[in-house]
Coordinates of C-alpha atoms in Angstrom, one line a residue:
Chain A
X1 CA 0.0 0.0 0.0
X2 CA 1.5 3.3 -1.0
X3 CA -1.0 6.0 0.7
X4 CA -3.6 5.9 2.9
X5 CA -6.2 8.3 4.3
X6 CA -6.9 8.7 7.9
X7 CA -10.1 10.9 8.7
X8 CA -9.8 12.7 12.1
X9 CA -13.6 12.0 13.9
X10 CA -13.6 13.8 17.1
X11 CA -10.9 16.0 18.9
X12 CA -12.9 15.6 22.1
X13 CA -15.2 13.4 24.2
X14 CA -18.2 15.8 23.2
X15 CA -17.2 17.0 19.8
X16 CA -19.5 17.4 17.1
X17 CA -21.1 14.3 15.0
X18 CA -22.0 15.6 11.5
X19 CA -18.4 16.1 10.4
X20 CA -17.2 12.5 11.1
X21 CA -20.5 11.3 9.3
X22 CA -19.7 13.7 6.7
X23 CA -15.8 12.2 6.4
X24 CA -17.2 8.5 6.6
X25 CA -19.7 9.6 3.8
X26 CA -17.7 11.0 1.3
X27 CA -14.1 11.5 2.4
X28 CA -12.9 8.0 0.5
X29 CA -10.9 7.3 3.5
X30 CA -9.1 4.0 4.6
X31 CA -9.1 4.8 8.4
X32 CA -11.3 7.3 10.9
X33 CA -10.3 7.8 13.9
X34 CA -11.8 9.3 17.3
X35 CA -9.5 11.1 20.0
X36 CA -11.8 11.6 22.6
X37 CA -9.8 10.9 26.2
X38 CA -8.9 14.6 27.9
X39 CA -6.0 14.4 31.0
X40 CA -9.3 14.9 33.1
X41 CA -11.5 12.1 30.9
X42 CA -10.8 8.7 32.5
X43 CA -11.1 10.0 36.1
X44 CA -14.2 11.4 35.6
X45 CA -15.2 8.0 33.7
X46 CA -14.0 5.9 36.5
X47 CA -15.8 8.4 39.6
X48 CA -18.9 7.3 37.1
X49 CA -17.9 3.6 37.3
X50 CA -18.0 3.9 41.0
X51 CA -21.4 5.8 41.5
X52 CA -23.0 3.0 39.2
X53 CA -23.9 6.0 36.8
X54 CA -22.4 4.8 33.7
X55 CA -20.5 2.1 32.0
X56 CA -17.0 3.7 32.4
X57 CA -17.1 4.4 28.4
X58 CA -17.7 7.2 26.7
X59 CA -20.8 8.5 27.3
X60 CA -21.2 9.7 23.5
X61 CA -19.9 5.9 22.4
X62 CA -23.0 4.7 21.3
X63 CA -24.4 8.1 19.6
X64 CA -21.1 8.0 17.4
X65 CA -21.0 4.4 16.6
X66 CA -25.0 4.5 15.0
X67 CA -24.0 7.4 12.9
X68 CA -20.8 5.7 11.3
X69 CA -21.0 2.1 11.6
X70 CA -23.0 1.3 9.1
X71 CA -21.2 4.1 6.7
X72 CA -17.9 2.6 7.5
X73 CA -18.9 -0.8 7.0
X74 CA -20.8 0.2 3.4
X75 CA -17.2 1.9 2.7
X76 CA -14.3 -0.2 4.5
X77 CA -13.2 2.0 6.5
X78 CA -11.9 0.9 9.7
X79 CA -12.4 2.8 13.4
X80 CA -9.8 3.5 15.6
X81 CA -10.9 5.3 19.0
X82 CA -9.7 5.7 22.4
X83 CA -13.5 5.7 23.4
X84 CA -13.1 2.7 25.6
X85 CA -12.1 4.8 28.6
X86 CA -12.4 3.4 31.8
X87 CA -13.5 -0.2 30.4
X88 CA -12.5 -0.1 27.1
X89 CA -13.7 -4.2 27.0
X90 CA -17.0 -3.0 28.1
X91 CA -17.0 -0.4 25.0
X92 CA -15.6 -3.1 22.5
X93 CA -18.9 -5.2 23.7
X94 CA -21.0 -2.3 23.6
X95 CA -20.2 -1.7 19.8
X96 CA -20.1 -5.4 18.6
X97 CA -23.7 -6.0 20.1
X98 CA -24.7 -1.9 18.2
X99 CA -23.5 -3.5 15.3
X100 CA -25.5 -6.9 15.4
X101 CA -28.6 -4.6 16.2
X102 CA -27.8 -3.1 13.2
X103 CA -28.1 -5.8 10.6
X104 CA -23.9 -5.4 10.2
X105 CA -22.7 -8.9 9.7
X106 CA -18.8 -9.8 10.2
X107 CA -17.8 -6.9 11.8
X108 CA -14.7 -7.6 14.3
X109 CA -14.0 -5.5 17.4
X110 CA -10.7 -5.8 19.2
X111 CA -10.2 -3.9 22.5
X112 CA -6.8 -3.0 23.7
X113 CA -6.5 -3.3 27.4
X114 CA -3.6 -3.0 29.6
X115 CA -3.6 0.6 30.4
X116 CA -5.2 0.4 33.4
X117 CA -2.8 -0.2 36.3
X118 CA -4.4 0.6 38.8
X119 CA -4.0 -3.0 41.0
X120 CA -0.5 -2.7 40.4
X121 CA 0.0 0.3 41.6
X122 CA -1.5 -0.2 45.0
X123 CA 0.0 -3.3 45.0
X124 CA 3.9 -2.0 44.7
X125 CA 4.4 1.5 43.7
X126 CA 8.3 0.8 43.5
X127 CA 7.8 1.1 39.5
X128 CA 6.5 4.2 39.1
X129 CA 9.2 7.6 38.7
X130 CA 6.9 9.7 41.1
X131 CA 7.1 13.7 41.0
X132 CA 6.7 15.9 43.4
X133 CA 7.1 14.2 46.2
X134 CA 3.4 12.8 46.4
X135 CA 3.4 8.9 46.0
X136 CA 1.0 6.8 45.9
X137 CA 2.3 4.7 49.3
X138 CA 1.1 7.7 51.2
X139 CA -2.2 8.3 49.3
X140 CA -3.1 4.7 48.8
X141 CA -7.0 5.4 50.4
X142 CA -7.7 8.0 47.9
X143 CA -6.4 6.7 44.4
X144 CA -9.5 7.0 42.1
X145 CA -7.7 5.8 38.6
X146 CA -3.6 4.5 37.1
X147 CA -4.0 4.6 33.3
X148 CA -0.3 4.2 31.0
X149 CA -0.4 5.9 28.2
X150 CA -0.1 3.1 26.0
X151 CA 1.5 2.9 22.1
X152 CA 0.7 2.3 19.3
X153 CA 1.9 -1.0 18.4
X154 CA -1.2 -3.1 20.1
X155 CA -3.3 -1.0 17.5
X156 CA -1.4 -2.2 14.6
X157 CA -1.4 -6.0 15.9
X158 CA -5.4 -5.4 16.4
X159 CA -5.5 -4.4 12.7
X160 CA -3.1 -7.1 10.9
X161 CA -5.6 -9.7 12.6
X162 CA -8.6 -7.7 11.0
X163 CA -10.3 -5.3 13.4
X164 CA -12.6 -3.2 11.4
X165 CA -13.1 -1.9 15.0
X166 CA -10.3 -0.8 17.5
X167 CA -10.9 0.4 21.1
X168 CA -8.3 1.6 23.7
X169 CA -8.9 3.0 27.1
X170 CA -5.6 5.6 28.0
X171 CA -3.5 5.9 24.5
X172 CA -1.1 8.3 23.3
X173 CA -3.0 10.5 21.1
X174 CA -0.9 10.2 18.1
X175 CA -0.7 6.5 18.3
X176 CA -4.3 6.3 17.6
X177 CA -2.8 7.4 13.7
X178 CA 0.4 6.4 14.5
X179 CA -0.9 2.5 14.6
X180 CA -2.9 2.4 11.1
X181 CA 0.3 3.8 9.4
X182 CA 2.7 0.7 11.0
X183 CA 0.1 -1.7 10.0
X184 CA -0.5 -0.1 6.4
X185 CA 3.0 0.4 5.8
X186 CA 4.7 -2.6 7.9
X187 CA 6.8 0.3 9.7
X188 CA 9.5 -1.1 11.8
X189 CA 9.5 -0.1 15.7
X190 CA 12.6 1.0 15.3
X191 CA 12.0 3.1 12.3
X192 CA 12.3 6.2 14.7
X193 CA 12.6 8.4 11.5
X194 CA 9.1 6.7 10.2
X195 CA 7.4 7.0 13.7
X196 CA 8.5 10.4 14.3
X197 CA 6.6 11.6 10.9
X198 CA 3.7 9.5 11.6
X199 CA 3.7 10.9 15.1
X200 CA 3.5 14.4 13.9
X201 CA 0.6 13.6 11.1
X202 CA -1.1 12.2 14.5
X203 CA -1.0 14.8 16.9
X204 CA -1.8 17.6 13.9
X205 CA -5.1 15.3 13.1
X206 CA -6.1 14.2 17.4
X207 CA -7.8 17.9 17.5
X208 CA -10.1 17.5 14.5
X209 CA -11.2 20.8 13.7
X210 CA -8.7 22.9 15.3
X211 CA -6.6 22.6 12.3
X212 CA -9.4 23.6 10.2
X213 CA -9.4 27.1 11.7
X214 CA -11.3 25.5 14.3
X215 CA -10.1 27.4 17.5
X216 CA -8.1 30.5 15.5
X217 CA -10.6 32.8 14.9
X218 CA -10.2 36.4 15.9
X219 CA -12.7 38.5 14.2
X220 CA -10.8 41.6 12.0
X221 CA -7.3 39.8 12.7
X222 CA -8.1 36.1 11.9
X223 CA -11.3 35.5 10.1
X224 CA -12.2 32.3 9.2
X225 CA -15.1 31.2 6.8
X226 CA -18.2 28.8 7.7
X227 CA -17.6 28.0 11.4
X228 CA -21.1 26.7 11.6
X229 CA -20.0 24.3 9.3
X230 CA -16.7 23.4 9.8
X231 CA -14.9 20.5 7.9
X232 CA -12.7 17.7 10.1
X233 CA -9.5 17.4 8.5
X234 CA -8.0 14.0 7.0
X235 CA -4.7 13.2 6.5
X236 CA -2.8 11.4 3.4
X237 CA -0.1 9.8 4.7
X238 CA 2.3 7.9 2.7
X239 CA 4.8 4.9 2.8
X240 CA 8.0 7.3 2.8
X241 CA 6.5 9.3 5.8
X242 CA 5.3 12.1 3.0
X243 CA 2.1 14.1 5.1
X244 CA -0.3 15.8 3.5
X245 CA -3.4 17.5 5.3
X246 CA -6.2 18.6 3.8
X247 CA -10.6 18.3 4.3
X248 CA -13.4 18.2 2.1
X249 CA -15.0 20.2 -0.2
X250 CA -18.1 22.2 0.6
X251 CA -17.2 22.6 4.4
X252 CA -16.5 25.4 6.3
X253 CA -13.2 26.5 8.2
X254 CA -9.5 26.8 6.2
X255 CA -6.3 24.8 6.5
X256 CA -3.6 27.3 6.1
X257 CA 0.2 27.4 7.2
X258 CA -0.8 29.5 10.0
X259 CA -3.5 27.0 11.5
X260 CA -1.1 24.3 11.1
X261 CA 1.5 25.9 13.0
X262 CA -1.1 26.3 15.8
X263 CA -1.7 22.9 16.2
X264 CA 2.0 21.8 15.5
X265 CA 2.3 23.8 18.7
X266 CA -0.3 22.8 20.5
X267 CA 0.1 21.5 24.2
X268 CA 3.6 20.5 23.5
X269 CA 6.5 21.2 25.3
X270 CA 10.5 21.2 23.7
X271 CA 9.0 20.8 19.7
X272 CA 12.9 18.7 19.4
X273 CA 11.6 16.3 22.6
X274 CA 8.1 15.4 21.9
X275 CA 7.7 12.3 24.7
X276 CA 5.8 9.6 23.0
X277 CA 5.5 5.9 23.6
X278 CA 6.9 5.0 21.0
X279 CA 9.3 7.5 19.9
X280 CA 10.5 10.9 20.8
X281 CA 9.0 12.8 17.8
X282 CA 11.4 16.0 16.7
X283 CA 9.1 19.1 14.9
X284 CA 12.3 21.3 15.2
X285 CA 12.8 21.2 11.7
X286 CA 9.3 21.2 10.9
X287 CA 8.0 23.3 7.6
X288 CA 4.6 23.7 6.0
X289 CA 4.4 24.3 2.1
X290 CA 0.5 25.1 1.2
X291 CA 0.3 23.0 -2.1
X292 CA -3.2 23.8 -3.0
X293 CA -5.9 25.3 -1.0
X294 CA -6.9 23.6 2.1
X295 CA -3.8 21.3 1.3
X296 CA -0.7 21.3 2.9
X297 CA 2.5 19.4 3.1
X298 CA 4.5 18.7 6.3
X299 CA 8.1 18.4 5.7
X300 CA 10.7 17.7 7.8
X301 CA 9.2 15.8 10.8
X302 CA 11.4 13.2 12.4
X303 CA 12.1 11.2 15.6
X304 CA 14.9 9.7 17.9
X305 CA 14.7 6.5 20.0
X306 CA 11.9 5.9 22.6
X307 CA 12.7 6.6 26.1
X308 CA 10.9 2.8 27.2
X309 CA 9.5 4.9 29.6
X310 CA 5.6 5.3 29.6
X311 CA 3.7 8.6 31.4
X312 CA 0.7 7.0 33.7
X313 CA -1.3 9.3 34.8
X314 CA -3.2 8.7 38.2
X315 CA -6.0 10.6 40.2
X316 CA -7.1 10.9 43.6
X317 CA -10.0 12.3 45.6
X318 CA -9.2 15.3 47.1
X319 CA -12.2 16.5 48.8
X320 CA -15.0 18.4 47.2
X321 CA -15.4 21.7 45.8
X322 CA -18.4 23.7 46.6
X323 CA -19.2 26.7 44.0
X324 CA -21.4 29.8 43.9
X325 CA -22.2 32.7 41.7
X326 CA -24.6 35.6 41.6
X327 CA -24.5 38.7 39.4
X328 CA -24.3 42.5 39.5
X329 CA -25.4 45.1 36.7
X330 CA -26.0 48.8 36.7
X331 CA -24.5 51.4 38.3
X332 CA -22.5 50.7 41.6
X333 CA -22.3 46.6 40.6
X334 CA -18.6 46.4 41.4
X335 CA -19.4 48.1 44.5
X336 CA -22.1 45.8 45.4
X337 CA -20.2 42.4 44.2
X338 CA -17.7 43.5 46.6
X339 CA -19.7 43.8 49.3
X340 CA -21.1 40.4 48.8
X341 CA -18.0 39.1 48.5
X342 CA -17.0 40.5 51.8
X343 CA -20.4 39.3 53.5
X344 CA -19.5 35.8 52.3
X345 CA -15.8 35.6 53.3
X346 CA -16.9 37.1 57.0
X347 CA -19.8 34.2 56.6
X348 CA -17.2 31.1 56.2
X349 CA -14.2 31.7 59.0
X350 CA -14.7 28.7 60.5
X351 CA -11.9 26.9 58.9
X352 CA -14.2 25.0 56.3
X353 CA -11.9 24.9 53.5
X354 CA -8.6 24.5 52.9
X355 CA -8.5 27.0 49.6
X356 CA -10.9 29.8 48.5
X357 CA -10.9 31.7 45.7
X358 CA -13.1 35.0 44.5
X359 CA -13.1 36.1 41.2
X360 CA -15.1 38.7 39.3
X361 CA -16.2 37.5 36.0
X362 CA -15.9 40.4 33.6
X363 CA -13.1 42.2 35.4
X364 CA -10.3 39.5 36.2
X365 CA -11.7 36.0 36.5
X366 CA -9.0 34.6 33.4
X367 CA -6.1 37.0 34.0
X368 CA -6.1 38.5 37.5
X369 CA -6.2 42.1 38.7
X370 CA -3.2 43.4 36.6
X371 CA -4.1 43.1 33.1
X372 CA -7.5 44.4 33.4
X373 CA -6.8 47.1 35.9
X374 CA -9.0 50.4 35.7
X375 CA -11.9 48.8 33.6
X376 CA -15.0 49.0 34.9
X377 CA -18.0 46.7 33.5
X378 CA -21.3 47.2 33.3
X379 CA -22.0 43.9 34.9
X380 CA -20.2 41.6 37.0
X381 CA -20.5 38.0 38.3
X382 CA -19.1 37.1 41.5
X383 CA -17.6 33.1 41.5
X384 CA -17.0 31.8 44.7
X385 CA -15.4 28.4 44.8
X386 CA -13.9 26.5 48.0
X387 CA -11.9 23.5 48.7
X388 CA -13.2 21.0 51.3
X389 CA -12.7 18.0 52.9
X390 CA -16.3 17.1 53.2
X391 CA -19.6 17.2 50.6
X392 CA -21.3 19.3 53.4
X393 CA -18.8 22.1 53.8
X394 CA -18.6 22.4 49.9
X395 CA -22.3 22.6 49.9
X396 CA -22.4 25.5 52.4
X397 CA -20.1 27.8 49.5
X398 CA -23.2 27.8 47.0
X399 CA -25.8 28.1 50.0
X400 CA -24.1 31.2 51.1
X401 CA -23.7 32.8 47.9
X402 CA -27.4 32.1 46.8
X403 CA -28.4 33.3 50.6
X404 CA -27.2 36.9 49.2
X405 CA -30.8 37.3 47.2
X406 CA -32.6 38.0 50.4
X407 CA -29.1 39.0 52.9
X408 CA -27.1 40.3 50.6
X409 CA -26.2 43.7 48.2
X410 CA -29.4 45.0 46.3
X411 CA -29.8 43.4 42.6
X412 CA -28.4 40.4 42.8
X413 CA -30.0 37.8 40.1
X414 CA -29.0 34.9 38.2
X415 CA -27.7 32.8 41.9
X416 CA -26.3 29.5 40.5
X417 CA -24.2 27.0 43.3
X418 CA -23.2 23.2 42.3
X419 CA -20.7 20.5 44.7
X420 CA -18.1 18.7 42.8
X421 CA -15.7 16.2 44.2
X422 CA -12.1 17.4 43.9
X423 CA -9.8 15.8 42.2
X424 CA -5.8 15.7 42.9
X425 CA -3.7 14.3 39.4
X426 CA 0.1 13.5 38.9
X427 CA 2.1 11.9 36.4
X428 CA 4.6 10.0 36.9
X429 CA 7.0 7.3 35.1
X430 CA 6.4 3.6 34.5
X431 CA 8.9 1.3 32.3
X432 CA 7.0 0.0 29.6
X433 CA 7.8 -3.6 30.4
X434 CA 5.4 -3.1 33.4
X435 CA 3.1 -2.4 31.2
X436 CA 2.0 -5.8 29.4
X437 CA -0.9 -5.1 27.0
X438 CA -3.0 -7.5 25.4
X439 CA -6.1 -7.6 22.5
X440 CA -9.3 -9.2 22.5
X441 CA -11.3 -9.8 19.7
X442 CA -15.1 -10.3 19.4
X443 CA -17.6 -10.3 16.4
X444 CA -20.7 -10.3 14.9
X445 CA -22.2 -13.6 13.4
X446 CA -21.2 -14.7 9.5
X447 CA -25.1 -14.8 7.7
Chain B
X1 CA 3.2 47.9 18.8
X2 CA 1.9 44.8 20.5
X3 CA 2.5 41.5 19.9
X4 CA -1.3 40.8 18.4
X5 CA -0.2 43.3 15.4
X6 CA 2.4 40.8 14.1
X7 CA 1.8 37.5 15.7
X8 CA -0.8 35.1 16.9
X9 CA -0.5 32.8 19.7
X10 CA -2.9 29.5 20.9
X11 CA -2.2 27.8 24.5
X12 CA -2.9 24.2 26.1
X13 CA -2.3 22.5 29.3
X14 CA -0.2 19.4 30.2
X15 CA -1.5 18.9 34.2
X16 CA 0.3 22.6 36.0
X17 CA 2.4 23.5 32.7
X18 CA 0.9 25.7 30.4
X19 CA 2.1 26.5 26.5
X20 CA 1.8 29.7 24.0
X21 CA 3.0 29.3 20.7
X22 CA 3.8 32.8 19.4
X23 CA 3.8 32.3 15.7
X24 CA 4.7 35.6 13.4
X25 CA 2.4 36.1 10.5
X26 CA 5.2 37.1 8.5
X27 CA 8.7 35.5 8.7
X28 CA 10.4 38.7 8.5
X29 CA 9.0 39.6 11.6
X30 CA 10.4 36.2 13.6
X31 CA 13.3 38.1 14.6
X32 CA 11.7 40.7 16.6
X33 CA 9.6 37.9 18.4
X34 CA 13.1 36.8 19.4
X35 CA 14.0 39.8 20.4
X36 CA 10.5 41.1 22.2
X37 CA 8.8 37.8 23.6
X38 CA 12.0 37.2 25.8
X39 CA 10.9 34.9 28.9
X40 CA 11.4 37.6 31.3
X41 CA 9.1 39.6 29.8
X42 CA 6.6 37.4 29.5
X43 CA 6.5 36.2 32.9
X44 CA 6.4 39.9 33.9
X45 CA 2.9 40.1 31.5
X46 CA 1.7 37.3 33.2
X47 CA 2.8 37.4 36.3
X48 CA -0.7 37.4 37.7
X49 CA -0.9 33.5 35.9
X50 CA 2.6 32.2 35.7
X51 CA 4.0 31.0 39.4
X52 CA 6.7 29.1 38.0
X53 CA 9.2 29.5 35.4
X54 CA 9.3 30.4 31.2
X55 CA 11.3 28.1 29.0
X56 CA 11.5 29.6 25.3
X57 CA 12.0 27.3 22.7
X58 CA 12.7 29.1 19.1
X59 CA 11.8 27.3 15.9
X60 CA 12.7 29.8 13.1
X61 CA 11.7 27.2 10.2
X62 CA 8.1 27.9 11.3
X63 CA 8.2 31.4 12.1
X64 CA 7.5 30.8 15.9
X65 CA 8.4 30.4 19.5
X66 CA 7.2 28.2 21.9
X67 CA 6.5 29.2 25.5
X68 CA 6.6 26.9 28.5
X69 CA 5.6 28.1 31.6
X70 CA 5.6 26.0 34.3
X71 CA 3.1 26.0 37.7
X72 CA 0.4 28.3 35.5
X73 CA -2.6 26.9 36.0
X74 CA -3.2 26.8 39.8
X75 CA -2.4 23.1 40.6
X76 CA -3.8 21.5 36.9
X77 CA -7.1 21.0 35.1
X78 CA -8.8 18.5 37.4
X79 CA -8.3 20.3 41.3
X80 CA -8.1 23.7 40.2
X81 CA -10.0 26.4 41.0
X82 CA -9.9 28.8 38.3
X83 CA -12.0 29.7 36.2
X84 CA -9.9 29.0 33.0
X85 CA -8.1 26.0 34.4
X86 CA -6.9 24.7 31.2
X87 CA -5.0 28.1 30.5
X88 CA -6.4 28.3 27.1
X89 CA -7.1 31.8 27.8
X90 CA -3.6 32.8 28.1
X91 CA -2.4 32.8 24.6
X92 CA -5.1 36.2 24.3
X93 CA -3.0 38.0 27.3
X94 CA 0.3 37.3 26.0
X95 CA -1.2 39.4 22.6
X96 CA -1.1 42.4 24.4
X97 CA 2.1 42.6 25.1
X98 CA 3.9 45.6 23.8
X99 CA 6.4 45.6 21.2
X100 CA 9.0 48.0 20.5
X101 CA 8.4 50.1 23.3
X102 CA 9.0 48.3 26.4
X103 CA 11.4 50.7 28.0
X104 CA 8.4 52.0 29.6
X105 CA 6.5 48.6 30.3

C-alpha cells in the first residue's frame, strides 16, 4: 500500500457528530479515527464507574458508533478510537452488540486493554518515577484511577488480525494514527525516523477541527469562513513518511500554514523532545508548504529513539469543591459584588476549607487584577469556589452565595451554586515492560 | 506595537504546565519575536498567571516560539479552582504585550 487516508472523527469526548458522518460519507478514507480521552476524561469515567452512573465508556460511544457504523462498513473504512475509557472491554462489547442490532454482519472489534494499572500500583508502587514528592504509598485510600499511556503497536497488531473496530482505554494521542500507518506500511519499531513523521501527522489530526481554523478565529485579525459548518480534516499519509493534510469540499473552516503551525504547537513542550511511547518525535525542523488550498505538506518531521518509559497518569480524591455565583449590573455593581464578597468571606471563618478563591467574571476572572486594571463593567459576576474535605462544607459555599438574594447587596440575580468532588492528578513514570498489554477480539455472526 | 499586530498565539495544558505558541504572520518579523517575547518579559505580563518559570523554545523554520511556563494553571485541570483551568485563555494576554516600546513597560 503506497498511501492511505486517515479521517480525524472527534478531537474531544463531546465533539460534534456531522463532520465525522460527513468524512465516513464522502471522504474515500481508509481509516477514521476518534480522540476523545482529555487528561481529566478517564477520572471522571472511573468516579462514574463507582457511582454506578455509567459504564465507564464514553458517554457519546454509542451516539457516534450509530451514525458511522454502518457508513464505515458500506465503505471499508476501519475505526480507531480511544473511546473505551475506563472499560475499554466493556465499550468493545457495547459496539459489537450496536452492530449486530444493526443488521452489520462480520464486523470484528478488538479492544486494547492493559492501560489500566491501577492494581499494580497499589500493590507495589516501587515502579512508578513519582514527581513531586506525592506517591502513591502515602495516598493509597484516595487513588480513584492508574492509566499508561499506551503505544501504538497493540493498534497495529489489532488491525493485521482484521479489526474493522479498535478500542483503547488511556492511548497516546498520536498513536491512535500512529498505529494504522505501521500496520498499512509494515513500519518497523525502530523506524524512529518513520514513527517520528507518523507521530507528527497524528497529533496535527487528534484535535479534528482545530486545524481547520477550528479554535483561530479572531474576528478583523483572523477571520475564518463557515464555522457553523466546519470540515474535520484527514490526513494522506504515505509509505515514505510524506504528510499531507487537507478536508473536504463544501465545508467550512481553512487549512492554512498558520493553522497548522497552531496545532504543530499545540500542548507541547521542547518541539525537538516530543515524549511519546513509542518515539521521541522531533518538529524542530518542521516546515509547511500550502500545495493547494486547504492542502498542505508537512516536511521535515522526524524522531529519535523511545525513552521505554511510559507517562501514567493517576488521580485521587481530594475532597470536594463547593461553588457559587450571583451577578451585579448597573450602576455601583462592582461596588455591590464586593460587598457580597465581603459578606460571604466574614460568613465562612470557620476553617471549612482549605483554599478559597473570589473572582469577578468580567473584570479579572481569566487573568487577575493586573491586566484588566482600571476597567470597569457594566456587569459583573461574582464566583466563589472553596476546597473541602467534606460534601457538606462544599455545599455550604453555594448556600451562602445564593443566601445573598434575600441578605445580601441589592440586585443580585441569576444565583447559580453546584458541589463537585475534587480531584488531585500526577504523572509519573512507569517502564514499559510493566506495562503488558493485550487484544481481545469479538464479532458479529457470518449470515 | 503589540504582539497581536504581528503574531498570533494558541495555548494548552499538560497537568500545572501551560504553553503559548507565538507564531509571526510574516517571517520577516520572527526576529523581533526573538527579540521582544524574551521569557522575562513574558513572565512579567503574566505574572498574575505564571508562578513558575518560562522556558522559550525558538523554531525559526516555522516562524515561531514556543512558550513553556511552568506552575500556571493553579495546581492543573482537574483540582483547580480557576475559572480558566486549562489556561487556554492565556495565549489572548500574552497578545497584548507591547512591542518596541518596552522601555516603559
Amino acid at each position: 500500500m503506497h498511501k492511505v487516508r486517515i479521517g480525524a472523527g472527534a478531537g474531544y469526548s463531546g465533539d460534534r457528530i456531522d463532520p465525522a458522518v460527513d468524512l465516513a460519507k464522502r471522504g474515500n478514507l481508509d481509516f477514521l479515527v476518534f480522540e476523545c480521552l482529555a487528561e481529566r476524561t478517564i477520572t471522571n469515567a472511573q468516579l462514574q464507574l463507582l457511582s454506578s452512573r455509567q459504564k465507564g465508556y464514553d458517554p457519546f460511544l454509542v451516539a457516534r458508533m450509530q451514525a458511522v457504523l454502518g457508513l464505515c462498513h458500506q465503505n471499508n473504512i476501519r475505526i480507531i478510537t480511544n473511546m473505551g475509557a475506563a472499560a475499554p472491554l466493556a465499550a468493545a462489547q457495547c459496539i459489537r452488540d450496536l452492530a449486530h442490532d444493526m443488521g452489520l454482519d462480520s464486523i470484528r472489534v478488538a479492544a486494547v486493554v492493559g492501560d489500566d494499572i491501577l492494581t499494580q500500583c497499589t500493590k507495589d508502587s516501587a515502579c512508578l518515577k513519582e514527581e513531586h514528592g506525592y506517591t502513591i504509598a502515602e495516598h493509597r485510600d484516595q487513588i480513584i484511577s492508574a492509566n499508561a499511556y499506551i503505544g501504538a503497536e497493540s493498534i497495529a497488531k489489532a488491525l493485521d488480525k482484521g479489526a474493522n473496530v479498535v478500542v483503547t482505554g488511556r492511548a497516546a494521542d498520536p498513536a491512535l494514527f500512529l498505529g494504522p500507518l505501521i500496520h498499512s506500511f509494515k513500519w518497523k519499531m525502530n523506524d524512529w525516523d518513520k514513527l517520528g513523521k507518523g507521530t507528527a501527522a497524528g497529533h496535527l489530526l487528534e484535535c479534528a477541527g482545530q486545524i481547520c481554523g477550528g479554535y483561530f478565529a479572531d474576528p478583523g485579525k483572523k477571520d475564518v469562513p463557515q464555522l457553523a459548518h466546519i470540515g474535520f480534516p484527514f490526513g494522506d499519509i504515505y509509505a515514505d513518511g510524506r504528510i499531507e493534510i487537507s478536508k473536504l469540499d463544501n465545508t467550512g473552516g481553512y487549512i492554512t500554514p498558520a493553522t497548522v503551525k497552531e496545532q504543530l504547537l499545540y500542548e507541547i513542550h521542547d518541539p525537538a523532545r516530543y515524549l511519546q511511547p513509542d518515539v521521541i518525535a522531533d518538529f524542530s525542523n518542521v516546515w509547511i508548504e500550502e500545495i493547494a488550498t486547504n492542502r498542505v505538506r508537512i516536511h521535515d518531521a522526524t524522531g529519535h529513539a523511545k525513552t521505554n518509559h511510559l507517562k501514567v497518569s493517576i488521580s485521587y480524591h481530594d475532597g470536594f469543591i463547593g461553588e457559587g455565583q450571583i451577578s451585579y449590573a448597573g450602576i455601583g455593581a462592582v461596588a455591590r459584588a464586593q460587598l457580597a464578597r465581603d459578606i460571604i468571606k466574614e460568613r465562612l471563618t470557620e476553617n471549612i476549607y482549605r483554599d478559597l478563591r473570589v473572582d469577578f467574571i468580567g473584570m479579572n476572572a481569566l487573568h487577575g487584577d493586573q491586566l484588566s486594571s482600571g476597567h470597569e463593567p457594566y456587569e459583573v459576576r461574582l464566583r466563589v469556589l472553596a476546597k473541602c474535605d467534606s460534601r457538606e462544607d462544599a455545599e455550604r459555599i453555594g448556600n451562602e452565595v445564593e443566601a445573598l438574594y434575600t441578605n445580601g447587596p441589592s440586585g443580585g440575580g441569576g444565583a447559580w451554586k453546584s458541589t463537585r468532588p475534587a480531584v488531585f492528578l500526577t504523572s509519573p513514570l512507569i517502564a514499559e515492560s510493566h506495562v503488558p498489554t493485550s487484544i481481545i477480539f469479538m464479532e458479529t455472526a457470518n449470515s | 506595537m503589540i504582539l497581536r499586530d504581528i503574531a498570533h498565539c494558541r495555548s494548552g495544558d499538560k497537568g500545572d504546565t501551560a504553553n503559548i505558541s507565538v507564531i509571526a504572520y510574516e517571517d520577516k518579523d520572527y526576529e523581533l519575536l526573538v527579540k521582544e517575547v524574551t521569557p522575562e518579559r513574558v513572565a512579567e505580563h503574566l505574572r498574575d498567571s505564571v508562578k513558575g518559570t518560562v522556558i522559550r523554545y525558538e523554531i525559526p523554520r516555522l516562524g515561531a516560539l514556543n512558550l513553556v511556563l511552568t506552575h500556571a494553571l493553579s495546581g492543573g485541570v482537574v483540582g483547580s479552582l480557576a475559572l480558566d483551568a486549562h489556561g487556554k485563555s492565556l495565549g489572548s494576554a500574552l497578545l497584548s504585550l507591547p512591542i518596541g516600546s518596552h522601555t516603559n513597560n
